[in-house]
PDB file of C-alpha atoms and ligand atoms in Angstrom:
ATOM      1  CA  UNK A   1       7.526  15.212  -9.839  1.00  0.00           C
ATOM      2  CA  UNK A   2      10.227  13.238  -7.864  1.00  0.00           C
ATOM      3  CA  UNK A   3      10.467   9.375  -8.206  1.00  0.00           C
ATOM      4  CA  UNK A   4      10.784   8.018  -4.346  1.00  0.00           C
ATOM      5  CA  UNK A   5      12.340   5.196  -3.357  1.00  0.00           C
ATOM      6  CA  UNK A   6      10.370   2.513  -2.181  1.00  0.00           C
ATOM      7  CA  UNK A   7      10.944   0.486   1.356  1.00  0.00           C
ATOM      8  CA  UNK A   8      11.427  -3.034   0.824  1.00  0.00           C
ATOM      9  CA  UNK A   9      10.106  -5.585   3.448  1.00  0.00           C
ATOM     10  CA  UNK A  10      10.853  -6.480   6.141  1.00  0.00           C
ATOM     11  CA  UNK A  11      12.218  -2.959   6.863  1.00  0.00           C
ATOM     12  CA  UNK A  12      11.521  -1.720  10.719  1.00  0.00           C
ATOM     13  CA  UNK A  13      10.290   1.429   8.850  1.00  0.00           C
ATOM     14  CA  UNK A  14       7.568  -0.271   7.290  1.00  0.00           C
ATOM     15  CA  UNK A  15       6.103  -0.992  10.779  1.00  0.00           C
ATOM     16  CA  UNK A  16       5.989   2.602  11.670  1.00  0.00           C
ATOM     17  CA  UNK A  17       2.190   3.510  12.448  1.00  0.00           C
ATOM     18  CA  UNK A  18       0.806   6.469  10.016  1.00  0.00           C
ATOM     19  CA  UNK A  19      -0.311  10.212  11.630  1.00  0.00           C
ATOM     20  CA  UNK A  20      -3.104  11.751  10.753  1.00  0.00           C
ATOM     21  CA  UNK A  21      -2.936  14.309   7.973  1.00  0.00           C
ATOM     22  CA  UNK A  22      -4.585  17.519   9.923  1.00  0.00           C
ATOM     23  CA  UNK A  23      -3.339  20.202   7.200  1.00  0.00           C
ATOM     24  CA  UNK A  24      -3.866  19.632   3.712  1.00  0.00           C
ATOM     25  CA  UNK A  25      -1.192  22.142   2.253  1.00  0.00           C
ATOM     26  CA  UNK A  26       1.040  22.032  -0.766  1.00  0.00           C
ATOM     27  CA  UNK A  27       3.183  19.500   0.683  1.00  0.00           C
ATOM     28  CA  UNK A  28       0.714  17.267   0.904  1.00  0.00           C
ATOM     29  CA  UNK A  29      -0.427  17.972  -2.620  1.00  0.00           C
ATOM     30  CA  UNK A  30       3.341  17.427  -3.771  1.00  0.00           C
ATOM     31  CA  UNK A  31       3.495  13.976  -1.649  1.00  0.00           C
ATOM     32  CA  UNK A  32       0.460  12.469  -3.567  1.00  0.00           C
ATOM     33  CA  UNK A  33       1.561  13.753  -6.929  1.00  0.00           C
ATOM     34  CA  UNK A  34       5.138  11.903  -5.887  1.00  0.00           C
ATOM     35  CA  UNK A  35       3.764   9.097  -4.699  1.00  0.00           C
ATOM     36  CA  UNK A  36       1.224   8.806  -7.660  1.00  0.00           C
ATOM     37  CA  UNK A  37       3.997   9.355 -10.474  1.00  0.00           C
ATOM     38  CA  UNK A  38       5.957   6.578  -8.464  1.00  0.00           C
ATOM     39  CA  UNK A  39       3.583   4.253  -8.107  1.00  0.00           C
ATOM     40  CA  UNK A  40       2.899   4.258 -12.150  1.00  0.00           C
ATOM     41  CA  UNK A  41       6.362   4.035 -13.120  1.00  0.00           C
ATOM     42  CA  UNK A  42       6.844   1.169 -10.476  1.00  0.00           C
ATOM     43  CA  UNK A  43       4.483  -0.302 -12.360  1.00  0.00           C
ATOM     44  CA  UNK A  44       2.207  -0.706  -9.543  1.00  0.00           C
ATOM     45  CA  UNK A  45      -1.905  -0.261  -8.626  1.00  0.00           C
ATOM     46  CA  UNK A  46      -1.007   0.815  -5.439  1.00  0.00           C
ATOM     47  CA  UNK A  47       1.215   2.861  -2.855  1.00  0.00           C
ATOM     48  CA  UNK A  48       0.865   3.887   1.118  1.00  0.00           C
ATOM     49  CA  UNK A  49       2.433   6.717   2.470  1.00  0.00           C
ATOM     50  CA  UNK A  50       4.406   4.244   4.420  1.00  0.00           C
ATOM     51  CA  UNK A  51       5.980   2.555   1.827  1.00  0.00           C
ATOM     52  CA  UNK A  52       8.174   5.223   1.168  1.00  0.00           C
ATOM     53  CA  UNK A  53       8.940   6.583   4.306  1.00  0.00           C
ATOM     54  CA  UNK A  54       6.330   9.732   4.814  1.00  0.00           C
ATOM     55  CA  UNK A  55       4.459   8.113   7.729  1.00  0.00           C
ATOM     56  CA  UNK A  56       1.256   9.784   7.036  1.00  0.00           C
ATOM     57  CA  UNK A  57      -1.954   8.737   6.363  1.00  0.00           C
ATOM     58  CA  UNK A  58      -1.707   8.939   2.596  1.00  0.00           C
ATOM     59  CA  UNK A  59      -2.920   6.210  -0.166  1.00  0.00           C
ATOM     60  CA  UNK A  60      -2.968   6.308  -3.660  1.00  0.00           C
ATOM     61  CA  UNK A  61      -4.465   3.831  -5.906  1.00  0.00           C
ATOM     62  CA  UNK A  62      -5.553   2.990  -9.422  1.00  0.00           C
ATOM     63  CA  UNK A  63      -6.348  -0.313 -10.700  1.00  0.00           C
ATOM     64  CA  UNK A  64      -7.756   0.910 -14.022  1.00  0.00           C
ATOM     65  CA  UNK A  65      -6.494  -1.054 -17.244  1.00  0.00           C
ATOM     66  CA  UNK A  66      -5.790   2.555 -18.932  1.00  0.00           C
ATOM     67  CA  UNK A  67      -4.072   4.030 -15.528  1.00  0.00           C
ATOM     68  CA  UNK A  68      -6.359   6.992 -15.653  1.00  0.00           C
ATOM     69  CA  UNK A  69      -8.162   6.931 -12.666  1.00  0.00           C
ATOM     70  CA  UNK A  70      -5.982   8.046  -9.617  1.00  0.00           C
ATOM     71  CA  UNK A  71      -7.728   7.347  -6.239  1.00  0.00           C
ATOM     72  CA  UNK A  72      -6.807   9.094  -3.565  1.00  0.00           C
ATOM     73  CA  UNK A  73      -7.537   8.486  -0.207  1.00  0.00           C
ATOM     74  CA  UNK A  74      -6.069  10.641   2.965  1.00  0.00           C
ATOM     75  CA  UNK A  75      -7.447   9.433   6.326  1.00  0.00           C
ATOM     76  CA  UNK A  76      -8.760   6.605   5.085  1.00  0.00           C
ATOM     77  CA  UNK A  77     -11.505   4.714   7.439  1.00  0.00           C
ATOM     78  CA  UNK A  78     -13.655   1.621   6.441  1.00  0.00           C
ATOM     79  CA  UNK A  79     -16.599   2.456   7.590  1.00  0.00           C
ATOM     80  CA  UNK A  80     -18.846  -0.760   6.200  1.00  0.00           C
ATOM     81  CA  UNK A  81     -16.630  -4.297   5.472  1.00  0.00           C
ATOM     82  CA  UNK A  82     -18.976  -7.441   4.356  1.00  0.00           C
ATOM     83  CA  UNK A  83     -18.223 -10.332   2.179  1.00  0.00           C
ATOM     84  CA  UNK A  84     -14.944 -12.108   1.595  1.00  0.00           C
ATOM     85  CA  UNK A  85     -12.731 -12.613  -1.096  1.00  0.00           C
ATOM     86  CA  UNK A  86      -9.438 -14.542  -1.554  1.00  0.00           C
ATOM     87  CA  UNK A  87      -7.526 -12.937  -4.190  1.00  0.00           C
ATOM     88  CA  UNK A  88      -3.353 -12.863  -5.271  1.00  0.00           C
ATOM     89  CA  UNK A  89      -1.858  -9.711  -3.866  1.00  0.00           C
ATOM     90  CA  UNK A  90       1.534  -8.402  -4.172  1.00  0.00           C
ATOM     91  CA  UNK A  91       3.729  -5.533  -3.037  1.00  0.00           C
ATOM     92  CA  UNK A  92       5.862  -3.046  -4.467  1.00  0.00           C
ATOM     93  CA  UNK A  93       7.731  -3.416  -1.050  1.00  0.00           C
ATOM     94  CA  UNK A  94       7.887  -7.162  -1.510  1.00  0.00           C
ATOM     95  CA  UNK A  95       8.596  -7.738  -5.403  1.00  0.00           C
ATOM     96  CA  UNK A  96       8.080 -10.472  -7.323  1.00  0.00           C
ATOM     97  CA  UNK A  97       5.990 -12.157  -4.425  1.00  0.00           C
ATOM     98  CA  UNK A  98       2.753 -13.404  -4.736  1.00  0.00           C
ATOM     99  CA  UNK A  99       0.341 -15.185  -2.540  1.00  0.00           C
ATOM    100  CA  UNK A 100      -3.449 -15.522  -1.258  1.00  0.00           C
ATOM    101  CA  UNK A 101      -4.885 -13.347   1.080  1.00  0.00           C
ATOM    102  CA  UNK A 102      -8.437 -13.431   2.683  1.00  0.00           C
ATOM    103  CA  UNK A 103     -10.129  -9.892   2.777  1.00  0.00           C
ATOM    104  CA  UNK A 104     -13.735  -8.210   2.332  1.00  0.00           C
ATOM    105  CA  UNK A 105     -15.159  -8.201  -0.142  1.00  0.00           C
ATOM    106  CA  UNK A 106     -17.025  -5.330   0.418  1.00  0.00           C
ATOM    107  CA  UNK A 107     -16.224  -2.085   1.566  1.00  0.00           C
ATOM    108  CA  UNK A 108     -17.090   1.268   2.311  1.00  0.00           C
ATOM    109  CA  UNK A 109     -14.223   3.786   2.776  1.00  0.00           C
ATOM    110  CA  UNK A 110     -14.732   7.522   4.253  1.00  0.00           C
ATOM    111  CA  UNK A 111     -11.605   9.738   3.451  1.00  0.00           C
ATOM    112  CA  UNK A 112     -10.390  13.043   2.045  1.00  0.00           C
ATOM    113  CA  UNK A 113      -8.986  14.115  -0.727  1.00  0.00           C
ATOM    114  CA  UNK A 114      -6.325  16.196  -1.356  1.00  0.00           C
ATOM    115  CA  UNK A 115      -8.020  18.961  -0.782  1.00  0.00           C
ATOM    116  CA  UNK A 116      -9.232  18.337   2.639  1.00  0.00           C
ATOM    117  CA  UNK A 117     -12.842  17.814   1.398  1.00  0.00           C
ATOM    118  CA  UNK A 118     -14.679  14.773   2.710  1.00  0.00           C
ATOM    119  CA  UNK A 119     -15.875  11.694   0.670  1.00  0.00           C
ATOM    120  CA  UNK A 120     -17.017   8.526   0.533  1.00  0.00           C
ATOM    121  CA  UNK A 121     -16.364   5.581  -2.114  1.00  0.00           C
ATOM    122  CA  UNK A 122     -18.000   2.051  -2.315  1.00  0.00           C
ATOM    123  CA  UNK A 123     -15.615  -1.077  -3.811  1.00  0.00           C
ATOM    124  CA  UNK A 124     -15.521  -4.373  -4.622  1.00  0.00           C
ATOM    125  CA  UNK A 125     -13.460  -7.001  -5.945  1.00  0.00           C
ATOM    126  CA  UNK A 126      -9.700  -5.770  -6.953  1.00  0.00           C
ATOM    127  CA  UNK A 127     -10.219  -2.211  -5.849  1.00  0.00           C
ATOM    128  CA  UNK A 128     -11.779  -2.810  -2.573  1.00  0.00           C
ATOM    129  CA  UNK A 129      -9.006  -5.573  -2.190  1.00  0.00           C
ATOM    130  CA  UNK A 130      -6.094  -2.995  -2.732  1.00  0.00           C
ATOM    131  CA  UNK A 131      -7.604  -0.418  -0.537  1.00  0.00           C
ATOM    132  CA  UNK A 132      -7.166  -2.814   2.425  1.00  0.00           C
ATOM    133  CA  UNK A 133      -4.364  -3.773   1.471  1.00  0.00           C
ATOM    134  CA  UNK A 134      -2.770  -0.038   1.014  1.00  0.00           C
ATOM    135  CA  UNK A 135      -4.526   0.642   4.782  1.00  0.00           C
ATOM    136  CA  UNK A 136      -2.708  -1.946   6.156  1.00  0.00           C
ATOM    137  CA  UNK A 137       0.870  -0.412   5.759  1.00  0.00           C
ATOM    138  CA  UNK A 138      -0.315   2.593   7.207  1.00  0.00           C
ATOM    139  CA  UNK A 139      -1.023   0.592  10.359  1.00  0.00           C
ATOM    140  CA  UNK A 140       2.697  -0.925   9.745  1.00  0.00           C
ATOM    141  CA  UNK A 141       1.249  -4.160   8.513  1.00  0.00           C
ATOM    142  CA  UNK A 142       2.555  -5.626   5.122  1.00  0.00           C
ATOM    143  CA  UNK A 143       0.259  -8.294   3.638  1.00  0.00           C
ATOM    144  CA  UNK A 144       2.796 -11.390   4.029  1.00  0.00           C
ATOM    145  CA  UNK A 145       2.270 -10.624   8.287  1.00  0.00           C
ATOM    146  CA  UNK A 146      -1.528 -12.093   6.958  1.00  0.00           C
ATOM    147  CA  UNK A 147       0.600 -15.589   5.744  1.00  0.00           C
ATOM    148  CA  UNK A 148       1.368 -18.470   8.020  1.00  0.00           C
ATOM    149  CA  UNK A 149       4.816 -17.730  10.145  1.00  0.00           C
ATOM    150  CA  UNK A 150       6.429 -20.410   7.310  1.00  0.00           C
ATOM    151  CA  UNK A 151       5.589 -18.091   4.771  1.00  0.00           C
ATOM    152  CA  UNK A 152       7.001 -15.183   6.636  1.00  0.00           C
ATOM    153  CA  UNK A 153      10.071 -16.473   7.560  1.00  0.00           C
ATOM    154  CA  UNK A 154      10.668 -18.097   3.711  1.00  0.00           C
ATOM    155  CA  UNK A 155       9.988 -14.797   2.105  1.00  0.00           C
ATOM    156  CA  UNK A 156      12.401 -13.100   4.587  1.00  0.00           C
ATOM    157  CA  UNK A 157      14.908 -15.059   3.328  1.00  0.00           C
ATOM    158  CA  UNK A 158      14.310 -14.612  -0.453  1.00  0.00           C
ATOM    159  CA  UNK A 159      14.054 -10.905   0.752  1.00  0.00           C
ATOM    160  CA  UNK A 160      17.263 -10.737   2.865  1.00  0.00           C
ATOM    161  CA  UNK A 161      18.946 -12.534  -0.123  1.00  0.00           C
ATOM    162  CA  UNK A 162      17.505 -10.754  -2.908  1.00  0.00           C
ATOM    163  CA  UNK A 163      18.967  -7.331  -1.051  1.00  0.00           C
ATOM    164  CA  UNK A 164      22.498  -9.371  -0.587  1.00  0.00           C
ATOM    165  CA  UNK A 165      22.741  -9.795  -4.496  1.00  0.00           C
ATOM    166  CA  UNK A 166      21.650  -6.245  -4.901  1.00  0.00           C
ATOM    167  CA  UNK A 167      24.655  -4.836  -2.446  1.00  0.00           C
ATOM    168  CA  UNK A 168      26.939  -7.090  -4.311  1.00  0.00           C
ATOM    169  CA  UNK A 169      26.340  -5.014  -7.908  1.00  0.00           C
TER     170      UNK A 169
HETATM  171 NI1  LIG B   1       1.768  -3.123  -0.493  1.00  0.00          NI
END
């Protein structure tokens, strides 16, 4: 399993709209094992196709305390959304950032797996909070573009310096 690197915001290439997956072949299999051992030794509970760089609609979650249960979702749709929550989210694409965004808080998502078969999974609270989240970037949407345009443009900054101090090692 390969460890990929992980686009940091606010990277054009995060904006790039996901295709379809039509063929579910063993490079798709490899991608969600890659993106699944990446996301765990990020540490993270979440990672989009998107995020690093396959621009494919790909997801892989798991918000489990143990880190044993691996969602995957390819072609993700929500097909029911009711409720709302307002819960802390962060990013592996924007670390060590942190703020409030309003979602459902209910949700009904159709996908496949990695085998091509067909499924559907009900969530609430943190998971059905990260699969929105996660379906987001593959519409090119991080969740700070949810923030007031004071947020944006204060986080771009912290960004834009934190990959300044980075270059400089
Ligand atoms: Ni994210």
């Amino acid at each position: 399993m390969a460890l990929l690197t992980i686009l940091e915001y606010p990277d054009a290439r995060l904006k790039r709209i996901a295709a379809p997956v039509t063929e579910f072949t063993p490079a798709i299999k490899k991608l969600v094992d890659d993106m699944a051992h990446t996301m765990y030794e990020a540490p993270g509970i979440g990672l989009a196709a998107t995020q690093v760089d396959v621009h494919k609609r790909v997801i892989v979650i798991d918000t489990s305390e143990a880190k044993n249960d691996l969602k995957v979702f390819i072609n993700p749709e929500i097909i029911v959304a009711d409720g709302e929550i307002v819960g802390e989210e962060g990013c592996l694409s924007v670390p060590e950032y942190y703020e409030s965004v309003r979602r459902a808080a209910h949700v009904v998502v159709r996908a496949h797996d990695v085998t091509g078969k067909s499924f559907e999974l009900e969530a609430t609270e943190l998971l059905a909070v990260c699969i929105q989240h996660e379906m987001d970037h593959l519409k090119g949407i991080v969740f700070v573009e949810h923030l007031s345009q004071l947020k944006q443009i204060r986080i771009k900054n912290k960004m834009k310096k934190r990959h300044r101090e980075a270059e400089r090692v």
